[in-house]
């Protein structure tokens, strides 16, 4: 049987029951379950604010948009980011006519605080830190640097559902999670934006609902008259999450820690299996990090040949990610991140999901060791 990179697991019967409740009540949009999952997420993470959205990409855009307006950033101002990420990270910067400046990654494949410092200019306004694969890398040093230099910290936590740092969930000025279909907490597609500042959370709720200052659910629960008397304060976006996705997410959240524990076990098996192979470089987990282990990544010399060899054995790994500077839209970007470039050309993400057995993992280890 083929061994796939990602196979999401759903508690099907329980998910269907939660969805059935939405259908029976006739409430499938914003409100009802979206309110419930926001409260559940705040309780789970300890973060002070949470707003449920239709995707993490929407959340990243909202993060840049709201911080830009709150701090009077200008078009062309800079946000330091990583080239080793999914394109939505850097799209969010471009959506707001700001400039992504690529810093290099460290051995964790996360932004290197030393290189971030080299890239800071008088136009730098924020750092976009990506917790690649669930890793926190040197996030604490990055956070301290941002505080010292007066920069906002945006945490792209798309891979970090369940990641803890020294036993707690990492915090930033704004943190964005993904509950996309193959993430650790899978739905169809959705996400969560968590501002540290309550007033910015309130702004996110309006901006995610077209700039309307009172959402449909609030108006429906308003016992007074004039429920249609809301205001539209500015041009917003249609980024809100819906109750169907929230219903699935509420069920999946109950399983998240258990599933992540098994992911860490799979990662431990992989590490043991490759420990004595000098041709394979492992990506270390950052200090104090209990990773969600969304990815298990290795670096090898002949990546493309290894990928083809594994495919012949019906093992299907992935690559996370191509250096964004390989894409046409960033083709003119100056080459200033050599470690990210190296990783892009040598990294492989091995199969990692809770449907894998120990035998499956052993098969992957044997195949990689044979062909790497």
mmCIF file of C-alpha atoms in Angstrom:
data_model
loop_
_atom_site.group_PDB
_atom_site.id
_atom_site.type_symbol
_atom_site.label_atom_id
_atom_site.label_comp_id
_atom_site.label_asym_id
_atom_site.label_seq_id
_atom_site.Cartn_x
_atom_site.Cartn_y
_atom_site.Cartn_z
ATOM 1 C CA UNK A 1 0.000 0.000 0.000
ATOM 2 C CA UNK A 2 1.257 3.473 -0.865
ATOM 3 C CA UNK A 3 2.611 5.621 1.955
ATOM 4 C CA UNK A 4 1.403 9.190 1.467
ATOM 5 C CA UNK A 5 2.879 12.412 2.836
ATOM 6 C CA UNK A 6 -0.366 13.613 4.452
ATOM 7 C CA UNK A 7 -3.569 11.718 5.257
ATOM 8 C CA UNK A 8 -5.862 13.740 7.534
ATOM 9 C CA UNK A 9 -7.869 11.896 10.175
ATOM 10 C CA UNK A 10 -11.421 12.908 11.050
ATOM 11 C CA UNK A 11 -13.687 11.683 13.844
ATOM 12 C CA UNK A 12 -16.351 11.214 11.185
ATOM 13 C CA UNK A 13 -19.419 10.333 13.248
ATOM 14 C CA UNK A 14 -18.819 13.059 15.809
ATOM 15 C CA UNK A 15 -18.122 15.631 13.077
ATOM 16 C CA UNK A 16 -21.358 14.697 11.322
ATOM 17 C CA UNK A 17 -23.306 15.109 14.557
ATOM 18 C CA UNK A 18 -21.868 18.577 15.099
ATOM 19 C CA UNK A 19 -22.675 19.520 11.485
ATOM 20 C CA UNK A 20 -26.170 18.067 11.865
ATOM 21 C CA UNK A 21 -26.793 20.479 14.737
ATOM 22 C CA UNK A 22 -25.896 23.388 12.456
ATOM 23 C CA UNK A 23 -28.198 22.147 9.713
ATOM 24 C CA UNK A 24 -31.101 21.478 12.064
ATOM 25 C CA UNK A 25 -30.807 24.940 13.555
ATOM 26 C CA UNK A 26 -30.500 26.419 10.081
ATOM 27 C CA UNK A 27 -27.350 28.278 11.075
ATOM 28 C CA UNK A 28 -24.299 27.422 9.001
ATOM 29 C CA UNK A 29 -22.579 30.808 8.689
ATOM 30 C CA UNK A 30 -20.818 33.169 11.048
ATOM 31 C CA UNK A 31 -21.845 32.798 14.686
ATOM 32 C CA UNK A 32 -23.175 29.866 16.724
ATOM 33 C CA UNK A 33 -20.291 27.397 16.284
ATOM 34 C CA UNK A 34 -17.721 30.043 15.302
ATOM 35 C CA UNK A 35 -18.250 31.701 18.683
ATOM 36 C CA UNK A 36 -17.882 28.316 20.372
ATOM 37 C CA UNK A 37 -14.594 27.446 18.669
ATOM 38 C CA UNK A 38 -13.146 30.876 19.463
ATOM 39 C CA UNK A 39 -13.834 30.319 23.142
ATOM 40 C CA UNK A 40 -12.483 26.764 22.976
ATOM 41 C CA UNK A 41 -9.295 27.955 21.231
ATOM 42 C CA UNK A 42 -8.673 30.666 23.828
ATOM 43 C CA UNK A 43 -9.124 28.113 26.603
ATOM 44 C CA UNK A 44 -6.832 25.606 24.864
ATOM 45 C CA UNK A 45 -4.015 28.046 24.063
ATOM 46 C CA UNK A 46 -4.329 30.596 26.854
ATOM 47 C CA UNK A 47 -4.185 33.340 24.238
ATOM 48 C CA UNK A 48 -6.354 36.353 25.162
ATOM 49 C CA UNK A 49 -8.151 36.803 21.832
ATOM 50 C CA UNK A 50 -9.145 34.602 18.910
ATOM 51 C CA UNK A 51 -11.231 35.197 15.795
ATOM 52 C CA UNK A 52 -12.236 32.330 13.496
ATOM 53 C CA UNK A 53 -11.594 32.898 9.771
ATOM 54 C CA UNK A 54 -12.020 31.123 6.455
ATOM 55 C CA UNK A 55 -8.257 30.539 6.085
ATOM 56 C CA UNK A 56 -4.852 31.331 7.556
ATOM 57 C CA UNK A 57 -4.066 33.302 4.388
ATOM 58 C CA UNK A 58 -6.951 35.637 5.237
ATOM 59 C CA UNK A 59 -5.534 35.888 8.738
ATOM 60 C CA UNK A 60 -2.065 36.849 7.551
ATOM 61 C CA UNK A 61 -3.522 39.542 5.308
ATOM 62 C CA UNK A 62 -5.656 40.887 8.158
ATOM 63 C CA UNK A 63 -2.607 40.900 10.424
ATOM 64 C CA UNK A 64 -0.586 43.089 8.058
ATOM 65 C CA UNK A 65 -3.564 45.254 7.115
ATOM 66 C CA UNK A 66 -4.618 46.017 10.676
ATOM 67 C CA UNK A 67 -1.097 46.614 11.987
ATOM 68 C CA UNK A 68 -0.370 48.866 9.005
ATOM 69 C CA UNK A 69 -3.342 51.092 9.747
ATOM 70 C CA UNK A 70 -2.909 50.973 13.521
ATOM 71 C CA UNK A 71 0.733 52.104 13.329
ATOM 72 C CA UNK A 72 0.489 54.311 10.230
ATOM 73 C CA UNK A 73 2.889 52.235 8.156
ATOM 74 C CA UNK A 74 3.347 53.468 4.606
ATOM 75 C CA UNK A 75 3.322 51.759 1.231
ATOM 76 C CA UNK A 76 6.825 50.502 0.529
ATOM 77 C CA UNK A 77 7.703 49.998 4.194
ATOM 78 C CA UNK A 78 9.441 46.709 4.893
ATOM 79 C CA UNK A 79 8.550 43.494 6.683
ATOM 80 C CA UNK A 80 11.371 41.006 7.214
ATOM 81 C CA UNK A 81 10.270 37.521 6.245
ATOM 82 C CA UNK A 82 11.583 34.140 5.177
ATOM 83 C CA UNK A 83 11.918 32.908 1.596
ATOM 84 C CA UNK A 84 11.415 29.331 2.842
ATOM 85 C CA UNK A 85 7.644 29.280 3.259
ATOM 86 C CA UNK A 86 4.355 28.807 1.466
ATOM 87 C CA UNK A 87 3.673 31.775 -0.814
ATOM 88 C CA UNK A 88 0.723 33.067 1.224
ATOM 89 C CA UNK A 89 3.124 34.296 3.914
ATOM 90 C CA UNK A 90 4.724 36.810 1.569
ATOM 91 C CA UNK A 91 1.571 37.458 -0.460
ATOM 92 C CA UNK A 92 0.082 38.924 2.727
ATOM 93 C CA UNK A 93 2.845 41.544 2.766
ATOM 94 C CA UNK A 94 2.374 42.396 -0.902
ATOM 95 C CA UNK A 95 -1.411 42.682 -0.548
ATOM 96 C CA UNK A 96 -0.775 45.805 1.536
ATOM 97 C CA UNK A 97 1.810 47.311 -0.857
ATOM 98 C CA UNK A 98 4.592 46.640 1.604
ATOM 99 C CA UNK A 99 7.991 45.153 0.790
ATOM 100 C CA UNK A 100 9.090 41.681 1.923
ATOM 101 C CA UNK A 101 12.789 41.649 2.812
ATOM 102 C CA UNK A 102 14.162 38.124 2.954
ATOM 103 C CA UNK A 103 16.384 37.180 5.868
ATOM 104 C CA UNK A 104 18.126 33.838 6.070
ATOM 105 C CA UNK A 105 17.138 30.766 8.055
ATOM 106 C CA UNK A 106 19.147 28.914 10.684
ATOM 107 C CA UNK A 107 19.609 25.196 11.316
ATOM 108 C CA UNK A 108 15.965 24.977 12.445
ATOM 109 C CA UNK A 109 14.868 26.313 9.017
ATOM 110 C CA UNK A 110 13.289 29.261 10.845
ATOM 111 C CA UNK A 111 14.405 32.908 10.636
ATOM 112 C CA UNK A 112 17.873 33.540 12.019
ATOM 113 C CA UNK A 113 17.778 36.468 14.502
ATOM 114 C CA UNK A 114 21.362 37.427 13.613
ATOM 115 C CA UNK A 115 20.467 37.795 9.957
ATOM 116 C CA UNK A 116 17.217 39.592 10.796
ATOM 117 C CA UNK A 117 19.268 42.230 12.613
ATOM 118 C CA UNK A 118 21.459 42.718 9.543
ATOM 119 C CA UNK A 119 18.373 43.330 7.384
ATOM 120 C CA UNK A 120 16.753 45.990 9.588
ATOM 121 C CA UNK A 121 16.586 49.458 8.005
ATOM 122 C CA UNK A 122 14.804 52.694 8.862
ATOM 123 C CA UNK A 123 11.864 51.380 6.768
ATOM 124 C CA UNK A 124 11.510 48.091 8.684
ATOM 125 C CA UNK A 125 8.197 47.823 10.512
ATOM 126 C CA UNK A 126 7.738 44.153 11.422
ATOM 127 C CA UNK A 127 9.089 40.619 11.319
ATOM 128 C CA UNK A 128 7.020 37.750 9.899
ATOM 129 C CA UNK A 129 8.244 34.600 11.691
ATOM 130 C CA UNK A 130 7.189 31.218 10.281
ATOM 131 C CA UNK A 131 7.209 28.255 12.668
ATOM 132 C CA UNK A 132 8.132 25.818 9.905
ATOM 133 C CA UNK A 133 6.861 22.317 10.576
ATOM 134 C CA UNK A 134 5.792 23.351 14.085
ATOM 135 C CA UNK A 135 9.307 24.370 15.120
ATOM 136 C CA UNK A 136 9.864 27.505 17.207
ATOM 137 C CA UNK A 137 13.533 27.796 16.222
ATOM 138 C CA UNK A 138 14.989 30.885 17.935
ATOM 139 C CA UNK A 139 11.647 32.620 18.335
ATOM 140 C CA UNK A 140 12.534 33.942 21.785
ATOM 141 C CA UNK A 141 15.590 35.759 20.417
ATOM 142 C CA UNK A 142 13.522 37.141 17.528
ATOM 143 C CA UNK A 143 10.853 38.336 19.935
ATOM 144 C CA UNK A 144 13.484 40.071 22.101
ATOM 145 C CA UNK A 145 15.012 41.716 19.014
ATOM 146 C CA UNK A 146 11.609 43.013 17.901
ATOM 147 C CA UNK A 147 10.954 44.465 21.353
ATOM 148 C CA UNK A 148 14.380 46.126 21.388
ATOM 149 C CA UNK A 149 14.011 47.640 17.918
ATOM 150 C CA UNK A 150 10.333 48.584 18.162
ATOM 151 C CA UNK A 151 9.172 46.130 15.493
ATOM 152 C CA UNK A 152 5.867 44.270 15.396
ATOM 153 C CA UNK A 153 6.090 40.467 15.477
ATOM 154 C CA UNK A 154 3.687 38.514 13.276
ATOM 155 C CA UNK A 155 3.770 34.776 13.948
ATOM 156 C CA UNK A 156 2.744 32.619 10.992
ATOM 157 C CA UNK A 157 1.718 29.605 13.057
ATOM 158 C CA UNK A 158 0.105 27.692 10.190
ATOM 159 C CA UNK A 159 2.055 24.575 11.249
ATOM 160 C CA UNK A 160 1.963 25.254 14.987
ATOM 161 C CA UNK A 161 -1.436 24.021 16.199
ATOM 162 C CA UNK A 162 -0.419 22.409 19.494
ATOM 163 C CA UNK A 163 3.200 23.628 19.549
ATOM 164 C CA UNK A 164 4.367 24.757 22.974
ATOM 165 C CA UNK A 165 7.445 26.715 24.021
ATOM 166 C CA UNK A 166 8.565 26.049 27.597
ATOM 167 C CA UNK A 167 5.134 24.528 28.190
ATOM 168 C CA UNK A 168 3.129 27.489 26.907
ATOM 169 C CA UNK A 169 1.754 28.571 23.559
ATOM 170 C CA UNK A 170 4.045 31.105 21.855
ATOM 171 C CA UNK A 171 2.753 34.668 21.754
ATOM 172 C CA UNK A 172 3.374 37.548 19.358
ATOM 173 C CA UNK A 173 1.656 40.810 18.498
ATOM 174 C CA UNK A 174 -0.532 38.669 16.276
ATOM 175 C CA UNK A 175 -0.519 34.902 15.717
ATOM 176 C CA UNK A 176 -2.246 33.170 12.811
ATOM 177 C CA UNK A 177 -3.116 29.452 12.808
ATOM 178 C CA UNK A 178 -4.243 27.227 9.943
ATOM 179 C CA UNK A 179 -6.914 24.530 10.146
ATOM 180 C CA UNK A 180 -6.635 23.686 6.445
ATOM 181 C CA UNK A 181 -7.494 20.188 5.260
ATOM 182 C CA UNK A 182 -4.125 18.497 5.947
ATOM 183 C CA UNK A 183 -3.021 20.466 9.007
ATOM 184 C CA UNK A 184 -2.767 18.919 12.490
ATOM 185 C CA UNK A 185 -6.235 20.276 13.283
ATOM 186 C CA UNK A 186 -7.937 19.679 9.928
ATOM 187 C CA UNK A 187 -11.247 21.072 8.714
ATOM 188 C CA UNK A 188 -12.177 21.763 5.094
ATOM 189 C CA UNK A 189 -10.346 25.079 5.296
ATOM 190 C CA UNK A 190 -10.286 27.660 8.079
ATOM 191 C CA UNK A 191 -7.956 29.503 10.423
ATOM 192 C CA UNK A 192 -7.681 31.618 13.550
ATOM 193 C CA UNK A 193 -6.196 35.070 14.111
ATOM 194 C CA UNK A 194 -5.098 35.918 17.646
ATOM 195 C CA UNK A 195 -4.172 39.530 18.407
ATOM 196 C CA UNK A 196 -2.537 40.313 21.739
ATOM 197 C CA UNK A 197 -4.322 43.685 21.783
ATOM 198 C CA UNK A 198 -8.071 43.497 22.435
ATOM 199 C CA UNK A 199 -8.794 46.608 20.372
ATOM 200 C CA UNK A 200 -7.077 45.051 17.348
ATOM 201 C CA UNK A 201 -9.076 41.864 17.837
ATOM 202 C CA UNK A 202 -12.237 43.977 17.676
ATOM 203 C CA UNK A 203 -10.924 45.620 14.513
ATOM 204 C CA UNK A 204 -10.277 42.194 12.980
ATOM 205 C CA UNK A 205 -13.886 41.167 13.622
ATOM 206 C CA UNK A 206 -15.176 44.157 11.683
ATOM 207 C CA UNK A 207 -12.617 43.939 8.879
ATOM 208 C CA UNK A 208 -13.252 40.229 8.383
ATOM 209 C CA UNK A 209 -16.964 41.029 7.956
ATOM 210 C CA UNK A 210 -16.808 43.718 5.254
ATOM 211 C CA UNK A 211 -16.270 46.563 7.718
ATOM 212 C CA UNK A 212 -19.725 46.028 9.252
ATOM 213 C CA UNK A 213 -19.725 46.944 12.927
ATOM 214 C CA UNK A 214 -22.260 44.331 14.018
ATOM 215 C CA UNK A 215 -22.237 40.812 12.650
ATOM 216 C CA UNK A 216 -25.316 38.813 11.659
ATOM 217 C CA UNK A 217 -25.183 36.575 14.719
ATOM 218 C CA UNK A 218 -25.034 39.544 17.082
ATOM 219 C CA UNK A 219 -27.955 41.191 15.302
ATOM 220 C CA UNK A 220 -29.990 37.991 15.407
ATOM 221 C CA UNK A 221 -29.466 37.705 19.182
ATOM 222 C CA UNK A 222 -30.321 41.361 19.721
ATOM 223 C CA UNK A 223 -33.777 41.371 21.354
ATOM 224 C CA UNK A 224 -34.408 44.983 20.448
ATOM 225 C CA UNK A 225 -35.786 46.398 17.245
ATOM 226 C CA UNK A 226 -33.839 47.876 14.354
ATOM 227 C CA UNK A 227 -31.618 44.815 13.852
ATOM 228 C CA UNK A 228 -30.820 46.117 10.406
ATOM 229 C CA UNK A 229 -29.406 49.334 11.847
ATOM 230 C CA UNK A 230 -25.702 48.592 11.628
ATOM 231 C CA UNK A 231 -22.945 50.793 10.263
ATOM 232 C CA UNK A 232 -20.270 50.069 7.652
ATOM 233 C CA UNK A 233 -17.231 51.955 8.841
ATOM 234 C CA UNK A 234 -14.845 51.218 5.961
ATOM 235 C CA UNK A 235 -14.155 48.774 3.143
ATOM 236 C CA UNK A 236 -13.552 45.378 4.718
ATOM 237 C CA UNK A 237 -13.113 41.804 3.535
ATOM 238 C CA UNK A 238 -15.218 38.639 3.457
ATOM 239 C CA UNK A 239 -12.845 36.581 5.584
ATOM 240 C CA UNK A 240 -15.127 35.240 8.307
ATOM 241 C CA UNK A 241 -15.251 31.548 9.139
ATOM 242 C CA UNK A 242 -18.473 29.550 9.100
ATOM 243 C CA UNK A 243 -20.199 27.231 11.537
ATOM 244 C CA UNK A 244 -19.750 24.086 9.423
ATOM 245 C CA UNK A 245 -15.952 24.416 9.525
ATOM 246 C CA UNK A 246 -16.107 25.414 13.189
ATOM 247 C CA UNK A 247 -18.181 22.335 13.997
ATOM 248 C CA UNK A 248 -15.535 20.083 12.472
ATOM 249 C CA UNK A 249 -12.790 22.034 14.228
ATOM 250 C CA UNK A 250 -14.419 21.659 17.637
ATOM 251 C CA UNK A 251 -14.362 17.879 17.270
ATOM 252 C CA UNK A 252 -10.800 17.805 15.947
ATOM 253 C CA UNK A 253 -9.562 20.052 18.763
ATOM 254 C CA UNK A 254 -10.461 17.350 21.301
ATOM 255 C CA UNK A 255 -7.995 15.007 19.584
ATOM 256 C CA UNK A 256 -5.210 17.497 18.869
ATOM 257 C CA UNK A 257 -2.869 16.795 21.784
ATOM 258 C CA UNK A 258 -3.256 13.023 21.416
ATOM 259 C CA UNK A 259 -2.583 13.161 17.696
ATOM 260 C CA UNK A 260 0.394 15.482 18.142
ATOM 261 C CA UNK A 261 1.859 13.098 20.720
ATOM 262 C CA UNK A 262 1.771 10.319 18.118
ATOM 263 C CA UNK A 263 3.331 12.637 15.546
ATOM 264 C CA UNK A 264 6.206 13.236 17.968
ATOM 265 C CA UNK A 265 6.571 9.472 18.359
ATOM 266 C CA UNK A 266 6.827 9.082 14.581
ATOM 267 C CA UNK A 267 9.439 11.855 14.517
ATOM 268 C CA UNK A 268 11.390 10.043 17.258
ATOM 269 C CA UNK A 269 11.348 6.825 15.204
ATOM 270 C CA UNK A 270 12.649 8.724 12.194
ATOM 271 C CA UNK A 271 15.426 10.374 14.194
ATOM 272 C CA UNK A 272 16.557 7.042 15.607
ATOM 273 C CA UNK A 273 16.399 5.423 12.178
ATOM 274 C CA UNK A 274 18.621 8.059 10.554
ATOM 275 C CA UNK A 275 20.964 8.698 13.480
ATOM 276 C CA UNK A 276 23.845 6.688 12.019
ATOM 277 C CA UNK A 277 23.503 7.783 8.389
ATOM 278 C CA UNK A 278 26.025 10.580 7.664
ATOM 279 C CA UNK A 279 24.344 11.287 4.307
ATOM 280 C CA UNK A 280 21.188 12.521 6.031
ATOM 281 C CA UNK A 281 21.040 15.805 7.923
ATOM 282 C CA UNK A 282 18.253 16.149 10.465
ATOM 283 C CA UNK A 283 16.542 19.448 11.283
ATOM 284 C CA UNK A 284 16.827 20.077 15.041
ATOM 285 C CA UNK A 285 13.927 21.278 17.160
ATOM 286 C CA UNK A 286 14.450 24.655 18.814
ATOM 287 C CA UNK A 287 15.335 24.906 22.513
ATOM 288 C CA UNK A 288 12.361 24.518 24.825
ATOM 289 C CA UNK A 289 10.043 23.585 21.950
ATOM 290 C CA UNK A 290 7.474 20.810 22.077
ATOM 291 C CA UNK A 291 6.718 20.788 18.373
ATOM 292 C CA UNK A 292 3.389 19.955 16.785
ATOM 293 C CA UNK A 293 5.502 17.956 14.287
ATOM 294 C CA UNK A 294 3.438 18.966 11.309
ATOM 295 C CA UNK A 295 6.490 18.109 9.197
ATOM 296 C CA UNK A 296 9.506 15.841 9.536
ATOM 297 C CA UNK A 297 12.240 17.247 7.324
ATOM 298 C CA UNK A 298 15.653 15.964 6.308
ATOM 299 C CA UNK A 299 18.371 17.420 4.082
ATOM 300 C CA UNK A 300 20.081 15.178 1.509
ATOM 301 C CA UNK A 301 22.555 15.753 -1.317
ATOM 302 C CA UNK A 302 20.649 14.211 -4.226
ATOM 303 C CA UNK A 303 17.120 15.212 -3.298
ATOM 304 C CA UNK A 304 15.373 14.798 -6.648
ATOM 305 C CA UNK A 305 16.917 11.377 -7.263
ATOM 306 C CA UNK A 306 15.869 10.245 -3.799
ATOM 307 C CA UNK A 307 12.314 11.497 -4.374
ATOM 308 C CA UNK A 308 12.045 9.451 -7.578
ATOM 309 C CA UNK A 309 13.495 6.361 -5.902
ATOM 310 C CA UNK A 310 10.977 6.634 -3.056
ATOM 311 C CA UNK A 311 8.127 7.096 -5.508
ATOM 312 C CA UNK A 312 9.139 3.841 -7.204
ATOM 313 C CA UNK A 313 8.625 2.157 -3.834
ATOM 314 C CA UNK A 314 5.212 3.872 -3.482
ATOM 315 C CA UNK A 315 6.452 6.292 -0.847
ATOM 316 C CA UNK A 316 5.402 9.863 -1.575
ATOM 317 C CA UNK A 317 7.283 12.583 0.344
ATOM 318 C CA UNK A 318 7.036 16.322 -0.271
ATOM 319 C CA UNK A 319 9.126 19.496 -0.366
ATOM 320 C CA UNK A 320 8.500 22.367 2.076
ATOM 321 C CA UNK A 321 9.309 24.692 0.509
ATOM 322 C CA UNK A 322 10.783 26.005 -2.689
ATOM 323 C CA UNK A 323 12.657 29.208 -2.050
ATOM 324 C CA UNK A 324 10.120 31.918 -2.897
ATOM 325 C CA UNK A 325 12.824 33.646 -4.950
ATOM 326 C CA UNK A 326 12.452 30.796 -7.465
ATOM 327 C CA UNK A 327 9.022 32.151 -8.366
ATOM 328 C CA UNK A 328 8.639 34.671 -11.152
ATOM 329 C CA UNK A 329 7.183 37.348 -8.893
ATOM 330 C CA UNK A 330 10.344 37.411 -6.744
ATOM 331 C CA UNK A 331 12.831 36.676 -9.531
ATOM 332 C CA UNK A 332 14.518 40.072 -9.188
ATOM 333 C CA UNK A 333 15.070 39.715 -5.452
ATOM 334 C CA UNK A 334 18.709 40.010 -4.396
ATOM 335 C CA UNK A 335 20.238 36.698 -3.258
ATOM 336 C CA UNK A 336 20.911 37.317 0.440
ATOM 337 C CA UNK A 337 19.787 34.086 2.122
ATOM 338 C CA UNK A 338 22.178 31.268 1.163
ATOM 339 C CA UNK A 339 21.068 28.818 3.856
ATOM 340 C CA UNK A 340 17.466 29.130 2.712
ATOM 341 C CA UNK A 341 18.635 28.513 -0.852
ATOM 342 C CA UNK A 342 20.546 25.398 0.230
ATOM 343 C CA UNK A 343 17.574 24.074 2.190
ATOM 344 C CA UNK A 344 15.238 24.659 -0.741
ATOM 345 C CA UNK A 345 17.438 22.506 -2.962
ATOM 346 C CA UNK A 346 18.041 19.688 -0.449
ATOM 347 C CA UNK A 347 15.034 19.412 1.869
ATOM 348 C CA UNK A 348 12.490 16.570 1.897
ATOM 349 C CA UNK A 349 9.394 16.246 4.070
ATOM 350 C CA UNK A 350 8.823 12.589 4.887
ATOM 351 C CA UNK A 351 5.365 11.045 5.367
ATOM 352 C CA UNK A 352 3.929 12.125 8.703
ATOM 353 C CA UNK A 353 0.340 11.533 9.779
ATOM 354 C CA UNK A 354 -1.412 9.540 12.472
ATOM 355 C CA UNK A 355 -2.436 6.810 10.028
ATOM 356 C CA UNK A 356 1.178 5.616 9.806
ATOM 357 C CA UNK A 357 2.109 2.427 11.617
ATOM 358 C CA UNK A 358 5.530 1.634 13.038
ATOM 359 C CA UNK A 359 5.937 -0.756 10.100
ATOM 360 C CA UNK A 360 5.191 2.077 7.659
ATOM 361 C CA UNK A 361 7.789 4.295 9.309
ATOM 362 C CA UNK A 362 10.343 1.469 9.229
ATOM 363 C CA UNK A 363 9.680 1.052 5.514
ATOM 364 C CA UNK A 364 10.323 4.746 4.897
ATOM 365 C CA UNK A 365 13.501 4.661 6.974
ATOM 366 C CA UNK A 366 14.830 1.615 5.125
ATOM 367 C CA UNK A 367 14.065 3.132 1.735
ATOM 368 C CA UNK A 368 15.624 6.493 2.553
ATOM 369 C CA UNK A 369 18.735 4.899 4.040
ATOM 370 C CA UNK A 370 19.075 2.692 0.950
ATOM 371 C CA UNK A 371 18.774 5.481 -1.607
ATOM 372 C CA UNK A 372 20.068 8.651 0.091
#
